[in-house]
Coordinates of C-alpha atoms and ligand atoms in Angstrom, one line a residue:
M1 CA 22.7 2.5 -5.2
T2 CA 21.5 5.8 -6.7
D3 CA 23.0 9.1 -5.6
T4 CA 20.3 11.1 -3.8
P5 CA 19.8 10.0 -0.1
L6 CA 16.3 8.6 0.4
K7 CA 14.3 10.8 2.8
L8 CA 11.1 9.4 4.3
F9 CA 8.6 11.0 6.7
N10 CA 8.6 9.2 10.1
S11 CA 5.3 9.5 11.8
L12 CA 7.0 8.8 15.1
T13 CA 9.3 11.8 15.0
R14 CA 7.0 13.8 12.7
A15 CA 10.0 14.6 10.6
L16 CA 11.7 13.7 7.3
E17 CA 14.6 11.3 8.0
T18 CA 17.3 9.9 5.8
F19 CA 16.8 6.2 5.4
T20 CA 19.7 4.3 7.0
P21 CA 19.0 0.5 7.0
V22 CA 19.3 -1.6 10.1
H23 CA 21.1 -4.3 8.1
D24 CA 23.6 -3.0 5.5
G25 CA 22.2 -3.0 2.0
E26 CA 18.8 -4.4 3.1
A27 CA 15.3 -2.9 3.6
R28 CA 12.8 -4.8 5.7
V29 CA 9.3 -3.6 5.6
Y30 CA 6.1 -4.7 7.2
S31 CA 2.7 -3.5 6.0
C32 CA -0.6 -4.0 7.9
G33 CA -2.8 -6.0 5.6
P34 CA -6.5 -6.3 5.2
T35 CA -9.0 -7.8 7.5
V36 CA -10.6 -10.4 5.1
Y37 CA -14.2 -10.1 6.2
N38 CA -15.4 -8.3 3.1
Y39 CA -14.1 -7.0 -0.3
P40 CA -11.5 -4.2 0.1
H41 CA -12.7 -0.8 -1.0
I42 CA -10.6 1.4 -3.2
G43 CA -9.5 3.4 -0.1
N44 CA -8.0 0.2 1.4
M45 CA -6.2 -0.4 -1.9
R46 CA -4.6 3.1 -1.7
A47 CA -2.7 1.7 1.4
Y48 CA -1.2 -1.1 -0.7
V49 CA -0.4 1.0 -3.8
F50 CA 1.5 3.2 -1.3
A51 CA 3.3 0.3 0.3
D52 CA 4.1 -1.2 -3.1
T53 CA 5.5 2.1 -4.4
L54 CA 7.7 2.4 -1.2
G55 CA 9.0 -1.1 -1.9
R56 CA 9.7 -0.3 -5.5
V57 CA 11.6 2.8 -4.5
L58 CA 13.7 0.8 -2.0
S59 CA 14.5 -1.7 -4.7
F60 CA 15.3 1.2 -7.2
K61 CA 17.6 2.6 -4.5
G62 CA 19.5 -0.6 -4.5
Y63 CA 18.3 -2.2 -1.3
K64 CA 17.5 -5.9 -1.0
L65 CA 13.9 -5.6 -0.1
T66 CA 12.0 -8.0 2.2
H67 CA 8.4 -7.0 2.3
V68 CA 5.9 -8.7 4.5
I69 CA 2.1 -8.0 4.3
N70 CA -0.2 -9.8 6.7
I71 CA -3.7 -11.1 6.2
T72 CA -5.9 -10.6 9.3
D73 CA -8.3 -13.4 9.5
V74 CA -9.0 -13.3 13.2
G75 CA -9.3 -10.8 16.0
H76 CA -10.2 -7.4 14.4
L77 CA -13.2 -6.0 16.2
T78 CA -15.7 -3.5 14.6
D79 CA -14.1 -0.8 16.7
D80 CA -10.3 -0.6 16.5
A81 CA -10.2 0.2 20.3
D82 CA -11.4 -3.1 21.5
A83 CA -15.1 -2.6 21.4
G84 CA -17.8 -4.2 19.3
E85 CA -18.0 -7.6 17.6
D86 CA -15.3 -9.6 15.8
K87 CA -15.6 -8.5 12.1
M88 CA -15.0 -12.0 10.8
E89 CA -17.5 -13.7 13.1
K90 CA -20.1 -11.1 12.4
M91 CA -19.8 -11.6 8.6
A92 CA -19.8 -15.4 8.9
A93 CA -23.0 -15.2 11.0
A94 CA -24.6 -12.8 8.5
Q95 CA -23.8 -15.0 5.5
A96 CA -24.4 -18.2 7.4
Q97 CA -21.0 -19.5 6.3
S98 CA -17.9 -20.9 7.9
I99 CA -15.5 -18.2 8.9
W100 CA -12.7 -20.1 7.2
D101 CA -14.6 -19.9 3.9
I102 CA -15.3 -16.2 4.4
A103 CA -11.6 -15.6 5.0
E104 CA -10.5 -17.6 1.9
H105 CA -13.0 -15.9 -0.4
Y106 CA -12.1 -12.3 0.6
K107 CA -8.4 -13.1 0.7
Q108 CA -8.6 -14.3 -2.9
A109 CA -10.6 -11.2 -3.8
Y110 CA -8.0 -8.9 -2.2
W111 CA -5.2 -10.8 -4.1
A112 CA -7.1 -10.2 -7.3
D113 CA -7.1 -6.5 -6.7
V114 CA -3.4 -6.6 -5.8
Q115 CA -2.7 -8.2 -9.1
A116 CA -4.9 -5.8 -11.1
L117 CA -3.1 -2.8 -9.5
N118 CA 0.3 -4.3 -10.4
I119 CA 1.3 -4.4 -6.8
R120 CA 4.3 -6.7 -6.6
Q121 CA 4.1 -9.9 -4.6
P122 CA 5.8 -9.4 -1.2
A123 CA 8.4 -11.8 0.0
Q124 CA 5.8 -13.2 2.4
W125 CA 2.0 -12.9 3.0
T126 CA 1.6 -13.9 6.7
I127 CA -1.8 -15.2 7.6
A128 CA -2.7 -14.4 11.2
T129 CA -4.2 -17.8 12.1
D130 CA -1.0 -19.5 11.1
Y131 CA 0.8 -17.7 13.9
V132 CA -1.4 -18.4 17.0
P133 CA 1.2 -20.5 18.9
Q134 CA 3.8 -17.7 18.4
M135 CA 1.2 -15.2 19.6
I136 CA 0.6 -17.2 22.7
A137 CA 4.4 -17.5 23.3
F138 CA 4.8 -13.7 22.8
A139 CA 1.9 -13.0 25.2
K140 CA 3.3 -15.3 27.9
G141 CA 6.6 -13.5 27.7
I142 CA 5.1 -10.1 28.5
A143 CA 2.2 -11.2 30.7
E144 CA 3.8 -11.0 34.0
K145 CA 5.3 -7.5 33.8
H146 CA 2.9 -5.8 31.4
C147 CA -0.6 -7.5 31.5
Y148 CA -3.4 -8.3 33.8
E149 CA -6.2 -10.8 33.5
I150 CA -9.8 -10.0 33.8
D151 CA -13.0 -12.0 33.0
S152 CA -13.0 -11.1 29.4
G153 CA -9.3 -11.8 28.7
L154 CA -5.7 -10.7 29.1
Y155 CA -5.2 -7.0 28.9
F156 CA -2.1 -4.9 28.2
D157 CA -1.5 -2.3 30.9
T158 CA -0.4 0.7 28.9
T159 CA 1.0 2.5 32.0
T160 CA 3.9 -0.1 32.1
V161 CA 5.7 1.3 29.0
A162 CA 7.3 4.7 28.5
D163 CA 5.8 7.1 26.1
Y164 CA 2.6 5.2 25.4
G165 CA 0.8 6.8 22.5
R166 CA 3.7 8.9 21.3
L167 CA 3.0 7.9 17.7
A168 CA -0.5 9.3 17.8
G169 CA 0.9 12.8 18.4
P170 CA 2.2 14.9 21.2
H171 CA -0.3 15.3 24.1
V172 CA -2.6 12.8 22.5
L173 CA -3.3 11.1 25.8
D174 CA -4.4 14.4 27.4
R175 CA -6.5 15.2 24.4
I176 CA -8.2 11.8 24.4
E177 CA -8.5 11.7 28.2
D178 CA -10.7 14.8 27.9
E179 CA -13.1 13.0 25.5
K180 CA -16.0 11.5 27.3
S181 CA -16.2 8.7 24.8
A182 CA -12.8 7.5 25.9
W183 CA -13.9 7.1 29.4
L184 CA -17.1 5.4 28.3
R185 CA -15.0 2.7 26.7
I186 CA -13.7 1.6 30.1
G187 CA -17.3 0.9 31.1
E188 CA -17.6 -1.5 28.2
T189 CA -15.1 -3.9 29.6
E190 CA -15.5 -4.6 33.2
G191 CA -12.2 -4.6 35.1
K192 CA -10.2 -2.6 32.5
R193 CA -7.9 -0.3 34.5
H194 CA -7.3 2.4 31.9
W195 CA -9.3 3.4 28.8
A196 CA -6.2 2.8 26.6
D197 CA -5.5 -0.7 27.9
F198 CA -6.2 -3.3 25.2
A199 CA -6.9 -7.0 24.8
I200 CA -4.0 -9.3 24.1
W201 CA -6.1 -12.4 24.4
R202 CA -10.0 -12.4 24.3
K203 CA -11.5 -15.3 26.2
T204 CA -14.6 -16.9 24.8
P205 CA -17.4 -16.0 27.2
P206 CA -18.6 -19.0 29.3
G207 CA -21.3 -21.0 27.5
E208 CA -20.3 -19.6 24.0
T209 CA -18.3 -21.2 21.3
R210 CA -16.6 -19.2 18.5
Q211 CA -15.8 -20.6 15.1
M212 CA -12.2 -19.6 15.7
E213 CA -10.8 -20.3 19.1
W214 CA -7.7 -21.8 20.6
D215 CA -6.5 -23.0 24.1
S216 CA -4.2 -20.7 26.0
P217 CA -3.0 -20.2 29.5
W218 CA -5.8 -17.6 29.9
G219 CA -8.5 -20.0 28.7
R220 CA -10.0 -20.7 25.3
G221 CA -10.3 -17.7 23.1
A222 CA -8.7 -15.7 20.3
P223 CA -5.7 -13.3 20.0
G224 CA -6.2 -9.5 20.0
W225 CA -5.7 -7.8 16.7
H226 CA -2.7 -5.7 17.8
L227 CA -0.8 -8.7 19.0
E228 CA -0.9 -10.3 15.6
C229 CA 1.1 -7.6 13.8
S230 CA 3.7 -7.4 16.6
V231 CA 4.2 -11.2 16.4
M232 CA 4.2 -11.5 12.6
S233 CA 6.5 -8.5 12.0
G234 CA 9.0 -9.6 14.7
E235 CA 9.0 -13.3 13.5
M236 CA 9.5 -12.4 9.9
L237 CA 11.8 -9.4 10.0
G238 CA 13.4 -9.4 13.5
F239 CA 13.2 -6.3 15.9
P240 CA 14.1 -3.6 15.1
F241 CA 13.2 -3.7 11.4
D242 CA 13.3 -0.8 9.0
I243 CA 9.8 0.4 8.1
H244 CA 6.3 -0.3 9.3
T245 CA 3.4 1.0 7.1
G246 CA -0.4 1.4 7.3
G247 CA -3.2 3.8 6.7
I248 CA -3.3 7.0 8.8
D249 CA -6.1 5.6 11.0
H250 CA -3.6 3.1 12.4
R251 CA -1.5 5.9 13.7
E252 CA -4.1 6.5 16.5
I253 CA -4.7 3.1 18.1
H254 CA -3.4 0.0 16.3
H255 CA 0.2 1.1 15.8
P256 CA 0.6 2.7 19.3
N257 CA -0.6 -0.6 20.7
E258 CA 1.8 -2.6 18.6
I259 CA 4.6 -0.3 19.7
A260 CA 3.7 -0.8 23.4
Q261 CA 3.8 -4.6 22.9
N262 CA 7.1 -4.4 21.0
Q263 CA 8.6 -2.3 23.8
A264 CA 7.5 -4.9 26.4
H265 CA 8.7 -7.8 24.3
C266 CA 12.1 -6.3 23.5
C267 CA 12.5 -4.7 27.0
T268 CA 13.2 -1.3 25.3
N269 CA 12.5 2.0 27.0
G270 CA 11.2 5.3 25.8
L271 CA 10.6 6.3 22.1
D272 CA 13.2 9.0 21.9
V273 CA 15.1 6.3 20.1
P274 CA 12.7 5.3 17.3
A275 CA 14.1 1.8 17.0
N276 CA 12.8 1.1 20.5
S277 CA 9.4 1.0 18.9
G278 CA 10.2 -2.2 17.0
A279 CA 10.7 -0.4 13.7
K280 CA 12.9 2.6 12.9
I281 CA 10.4 4.4 10.7
W282 CA 6.6 4.3 10.8
M283 CA 4.9 5.5 7.7
H284 CA 1.2 6.2 7.0
N285 CA -0.7 6.9 3.9
N286 CA -3.5 9.5 4.1
F287 CA -7.1 8.6 3.3
L288 CA -8.9 8.4 0.0
I289 CA -12.1 10.4 0.7
D290 CA -15.4 9.9 -1.0
R291 CA -18.0 12.5 -0.3
S292 CA -20.8 10.3 -1.7
G293 CA -20.4 7.8 1.2
K294 CA -20.0 5.0 -1.3
M295 CA -16.8 3.8 0.5
S296 CA -18.6 2.5 3.4
K297 CA -18.8 -1.3 3.3
S298 CA -22.1 -1.2 5.1
A299 CA -23.7 0.9 2.3
G300 CA -24.7 -1.9 -0.1
E301 CA -22.9 -1.2 -3.4
F302 CA -19.6 0.3 -2.4
L303 CA -16.5 1.5 -4.2
R304 CA -14.6 -1.6 -5.0
L305 CA -12.0 -1.9 -7.8
Q306 CA -14.4 -4.2 -9.7
L307 CA -17.0 -1.4 -9.7
L308 CA -14.5 0.9 -11.5
I309 CA -13.8 -1.9 -14.0
D310 CA -17.5 -2.4 -14.6
K311 CA -17.8 1.2 -15.5
G312 CA -15.1 0.9 -18.1
F313 CA -12.0 2.0 -16.2
H314 CA -8.8 0.1 -16.4
P315 CA -7.6 -0.7 -12.8
L316 CA -4.3 1.0 -13.5
A317 CA -6.2 4.3 -14.0
Y318 CA -6.8 4.0 -10.2
R319 CA -3.1 3.5 -9.6
M320 CA -2.4 6.5 -11.7
M321 CA -4.9 8.5 -9.7
C322 CA -3.2 7.5 -6.4
L323 CA 0.3 8.4 -7.8
Q324 CA -1.0 11.9 -8.9
A325 CA -1.3 12.8 -5.2
H326 CA 1.3 12.7 -2.5
Y327 CA 0.7 9.7 -0.2
R328 CA 0.5 11.9 2.9
S329 CA -2.2 14.1 1.3
E330 CA -5.9 13.3 1.4
L331 CA -7.1 12.3 -2.0
E332 CA -10.7 13.0 -3.0
F333 CA -12.2 10.4 -5.2
S334 CA -14.5 11.5 -8.0
W335 CA -15.3 9.8 -11.3
E336 CA -14.0 12.9 -13.1
N337 CA -10.6 12.6 -11.3
L338 CA -10.5 9.0 -12.3
A339 CA -11.4 9.7 -15.9
A340 CA -8.6 12.3 -16.0
A341 CA -6.1 9.8 -14.7
F342 CA -7.3 7.3 -17.2
T343 CA -6.8 9.7 -20.1
R344 CA -3.3 10.4 -18.8
L345 CA -2.5 6.7 -18.7
K346 CA -3.8 6.3 -22.3
R347 CA -1.6 9.1 -23.5
M348 CA 1.5 7.6 -21.9
V349 CA 0.7 4.2 -23.4
M350 CA 0.3 5.8 -26.8
A351 CA 3.6 7.7 -26.3
V352 CA 5.4 4.4 -25.5
A353 CA 4.0 2.9 -28.7
R354 CA 5.2 5.9 -30.7
L355 CA 8.7 5.6 -29.1
R356 CA 8.8 1.9 -30.1
E357 CA 8.0 2.8 -33.7
L358 CA 10.7 5.4 -33.7
C359 CA 13.2 2.9 -32.3
E360 CA 12.5 0.7 -35.3
T361 CA 12.8 3.4 -37.9
R362 CA 15.7 5.4 -36.3
P363 CA 17.7 2.9 -34.2
N364 CA 20.7 5.1 -34.3
G365 CA 21.3 8.7 -33.8
N366 CA 23.5 11.0 -31.8
P367 CA 23.9 9.7 -28.3
V368 CA 22.8 12.4 -25.8
E369 CA 23.5 12.6 -22.1
S370 CA 20.3 11.4 -20.4
V371 CA 21.7 11.4 -17.0
G372 CA 19.9 14.7 -16.2
F373 CA 16.6 12.9 -16.2
A374 CA 17.7 10.1 -14.1
K375 CA 19.0 12.6 -11.5
A376 CA 15.8 14.7 -11.6
F377 CA 13.7 11.6 -11.1
D378 CA 15.9 10.3 -8.3
D379 CA 15.7 13.6 -6.5
E380 CA 11.9 13.7 -6.7
I381 CA 11.2 10.1 -5.7
S382 CA 13.8 10.2 -3.0
N383 CA 12.1 13.2 -1.5
D384 CA 9.5 11.2 0.5
L385 CA 8.2 9.5 -2.6
N386 CA 7.1 12.5 -4.7
T387 CA 5.2 10.5 -7.3
A388 CA 3.3 13.5 -8.6
N389 CA 6.5 15.2 -9.7
S390 CA 7.9 11.9 -11.0
L391 CA 5.0 11.6 -13.4
A392 CA 5.7 15.1 -14.7
I393 CA 9.3 14.1 -15.3
L394 CA 8.1 11.0 -17.2
E395 CA 6.0 13.2 -19.5
L396 CA 8.9 15.5 -20.2
I397 CA 11.0 12.5 -21.3
F398 CA 8.4 11.5 -24.0
G399 CA 8.7 14.9 -25.6
R400 CA 12.5 15.2 -25.5
T401 CA 13.2 14.8 -29.2
D402 CA 16.9 15.6 -28.7
L403 CA 17.2 12.3 -27.0
R404 CA 17.4 9.1 -29.1
P405 CA 14.1 7.1 -28.9
I406 CA 15.9 4.2 -27.5
E407 CA 17.3 6.3 -24.6
R408 CA 13.9 7.8 -24.0
L409 CA 12.4 4.3 -23.9
A410 CA 15.1 3.1 -21.5
A411 CA 14.4 6.1 -19.2
V412 CA 10.6 5.4 -19.3
E413 CA 11.2 1.8 -18.4
Q414 CA 13.4 2.7 -15.5
I415 CA 10.9 5.2 -14.0
D416 CA 8.0 2.9 -14.6
S417 CA 9.7 0.1 -12.7
V418 CA 9.2 2.4 -9.7
L419 CA 5.7 3.8 -10.6
G420 CA 4.4 0.4 -11.6
L421 CA 2.0 1.6 -14.4
N422 CA 3.0 -1.2 -16.7
L423 CA 3.7 1.2 -19.5
L424 CA 6.0 -1.1 -21.4
T425 CA 3.5 -4.0 -21.4
L426 CA 0.1 -2.3 -21.7
T427 CA -1.3 -1.7 -25.2
R428 CA -4.1 0.7 -26.1
A429 CA -6.3 -2.3 -26.8
D430 CA -5.8 -3.5 -23.1
L431 CA -7.2 -0.2 -22.0
R432 CA -10.4 -0.5 -23.9
I433 CA -12.7 -1.9 -21.3
R434 CA -16.4 -2.5 -22.0
P435 CA -18.6 -0.7 -19.4
K436 CA -21.2 -3.1 -18.1
S437 CA -23.9 -0.7 -19.0
A438 CA -23.0 -0.7 -22.7
T439 CA -25.9 -1.6 -24.9
I440 CA -23.8 -2.3 -28.0
T441 CA -21.3 -5.1 -28.8
E442 CA -17.8 -4.7 -30.2
A443 CA -18.8 -6.6 -33.3
E444 CA -21.7 -4.2 -33.9
I445 CA -19.4 -1.2 -33.5
E446 CA -16.9 -2.6 -36.0
A447 CA -19.7 -3.3 -38.4
R448 CA -21.0 0.3 -38.1
L449 CA -17.6 1.7 -38.6
D450 CA -17.1 -0.4 -41.8
E451 CA -20.4 1.1 -43.0
R452 CA -19.1 4.6 -42.1
L453 CA -15.9 4.0 -44.1
A454 CA -17.9 2.9 -47.1
A455 CA -20.1 6.0 -46.7
R456 CA -17.1 8.2 -46.6
A457 CA -15.5 6.5 -49.6
A458 CA -18.8 7.3 -51.5
K459 CA -18.5 10.9 -50.2
D460 CA -21.8 10.4 -48.3
F461 CA -20.8 12.6 -45.3
A462 CA -24.3 12.9 -43.9
T463 CA -24.5 9.1 -43.4
S464 CA -21.0 9.0 -42.0
D465 CA -21.8 11.8 -39.5
A466 CA -25.0 10.1 -38.5
I467 CA -23.2 6.8 -37.8
R468 CA -20.6 8.6 -35.7
D469 CA -23.3 10.5 -33.7
G470 CA -25.2 7.3 -33.2
L471 CA -22.2 5.6 -31.8
I472 CA -21.4 8.6 -29.5
A473 CA -24.9 8.4 -28.1
Q474 CA -24.1 4.8 -27.2
G475 CA -21.0 5.7 -25.3
V476 CA -18.5 5.0 -28.1
E477 CA -15.8 7.5 -29.0
V478 CA -14.9 7.3 -32.7
M479 CA -11.2 8.0 -33.3
D480 CA -10.4 8.9 -36.9
G481 CA -6.8 8.2 -37.8
D482 CA -6.2 5.9 -34.8
P483 CA -5.6 2.2 -35.7
L484 CA -7.8 1.3 -32.7
R485 CA -10.6 3.1 -34.5
W486 CA -12.9 3.5 -31.5
D487 CA -12.9 3.6 -27.7
W488 CA -15.5 3.2 -25.0
K489 CA -16.4 6.3 -22.9
P490 CA -16.3 5.2 -19.3
D491 CA -19.5 5.5 -17.3
L492 CA -19.0 8.5 -15.0
G493 CA -20.8 7.4 -11.8
Ligands
LIG1 P1 -8.5 -2.9 7.2 O1 -8.9 -4.0 6.2 O2 -9.7 -2.2 7.7 O3 -7.6 -3.3 8.3 O4 -7.8 -1.7 6.3 C1 -6.8 -2.0 5.4 C2 -5.9 -0.8 5.2 O5 -6.6 0.2 4.5 C3 -5.3 -0.2 6.5 O6 -4.0 0.1 6.3 C4 -6.2 1.1 6.6 O7 -5.5 2.0 7.4 C5 -6.4 1.5 5.2 N1 -7.5 2.3 4.9 C6 -8.8 2.2 5.4 N2 -9.6 3.2 4.9 C7 -8.8 3.9 4.0 C8 -9.1 5.0 3.1 N3 -10.3 5.5 3.0 N4 -8.0 5.5 2.4 C9 -6.8 5.0 2.5 N5 -6.5 3.9 3.3 C10 -7.5 3.4 4.0
LIG2 ZN1 -1.4 -4.4 11.8

């Protein structure tokens, strides 16, 4: 256990709180996972880089971590507040494919991004459709006191729990109540008693069949999206567990609804005691913003991790970009920001390589007290995950020539185990990614550089410069004195 108490911002109390685990020495975390109807965009992946960093910090602080991330393969409608079509059914119809195949394909695509971003495997991925019997049992348990049945399904009556909507912010109910759109929502579902009430079970309309439907006491149909997360988090972690995470949009509807269900299920009262909500701490990452509109999944080519790779960026440059901002701040995406993060990553990887060389040539030296750095890092990361300042501390360590290289390397390794940039494993060659738009092959570049070397040996500097300029025009950076010899320039948008 490290020395500095871990402080985390709890969205429920809107305050920084010292983390005190429900179970001694353990940390149990649930993160809302993706709806696998399409590829994740890079904004979605910010939510998992954040959840992974949180998990790594909890491990670093000495807690035995149990992290659960769910995969939503049923129930999420196009509007979080119960309106619109089922996202999965809609995509399956558009692509004329089985919904199960759609779910499998996009789950695998999401997992590929998870791996590329060095997000650690959670203890468990829970797949929503594996938990339908438990969802029905949960719904049966709260139906009598907290729900009402109408033609379209079983609805949760939000007036039956204390403090409904507290997570969304003080007075949020009054604020939303004023909004005409909120009232219009009631009209969309006949029989709904309050605009905030939400579906626990959605019945398949008479005469229709859905690709995914199950029998229940309320007829054939499918579970509501909010029900899934209450059931999977409670099943895997037990109520109350320590931390529930998600993107900031979930603070408004999805998580308040989960909380209401948890209160009903656990027979807990108001939310002055945060644990009554099912989790002691609710944490939310802010959004990645893209002003070009390329993050919308309905906009044709959208910002997926693969698009970044196609343009010559290593995926961990995106992780670096996320870490440069605080998770609670909005982060604006631009190709220039990403390029700056990529350069920073390259510098760190080169610095590790230099340290390694130094370790070989100067294995011994005067031992120096490096505890100062460990403490500084612990202070920053324990302060609601200040990754931006942690990166600055990492850079200071590289330059501390008064420390033995082996000590510096050990400090870098420890900090990177939390930041997850893979600094001890990546090589400069790994970071050389060919942009899809490149018109020259690696073999051609090598051949041209050999010609250039020959020209220089013959003191023919005009030819040498012409070769270099020609390569630059083709998106290749020539690096004299670097064993890698050349690098691709990423394609900036
Ligand atoms: P979804 O697949 O729509 O359920 O979203 C997966 C996760 O991504 C959720 O935690 C969302 O809150 C989060 N999310 C969605 N858009 C963004 C964004 N632009 N920036 C950061 N997180 C986001
Ligand atoms: Zn969820």
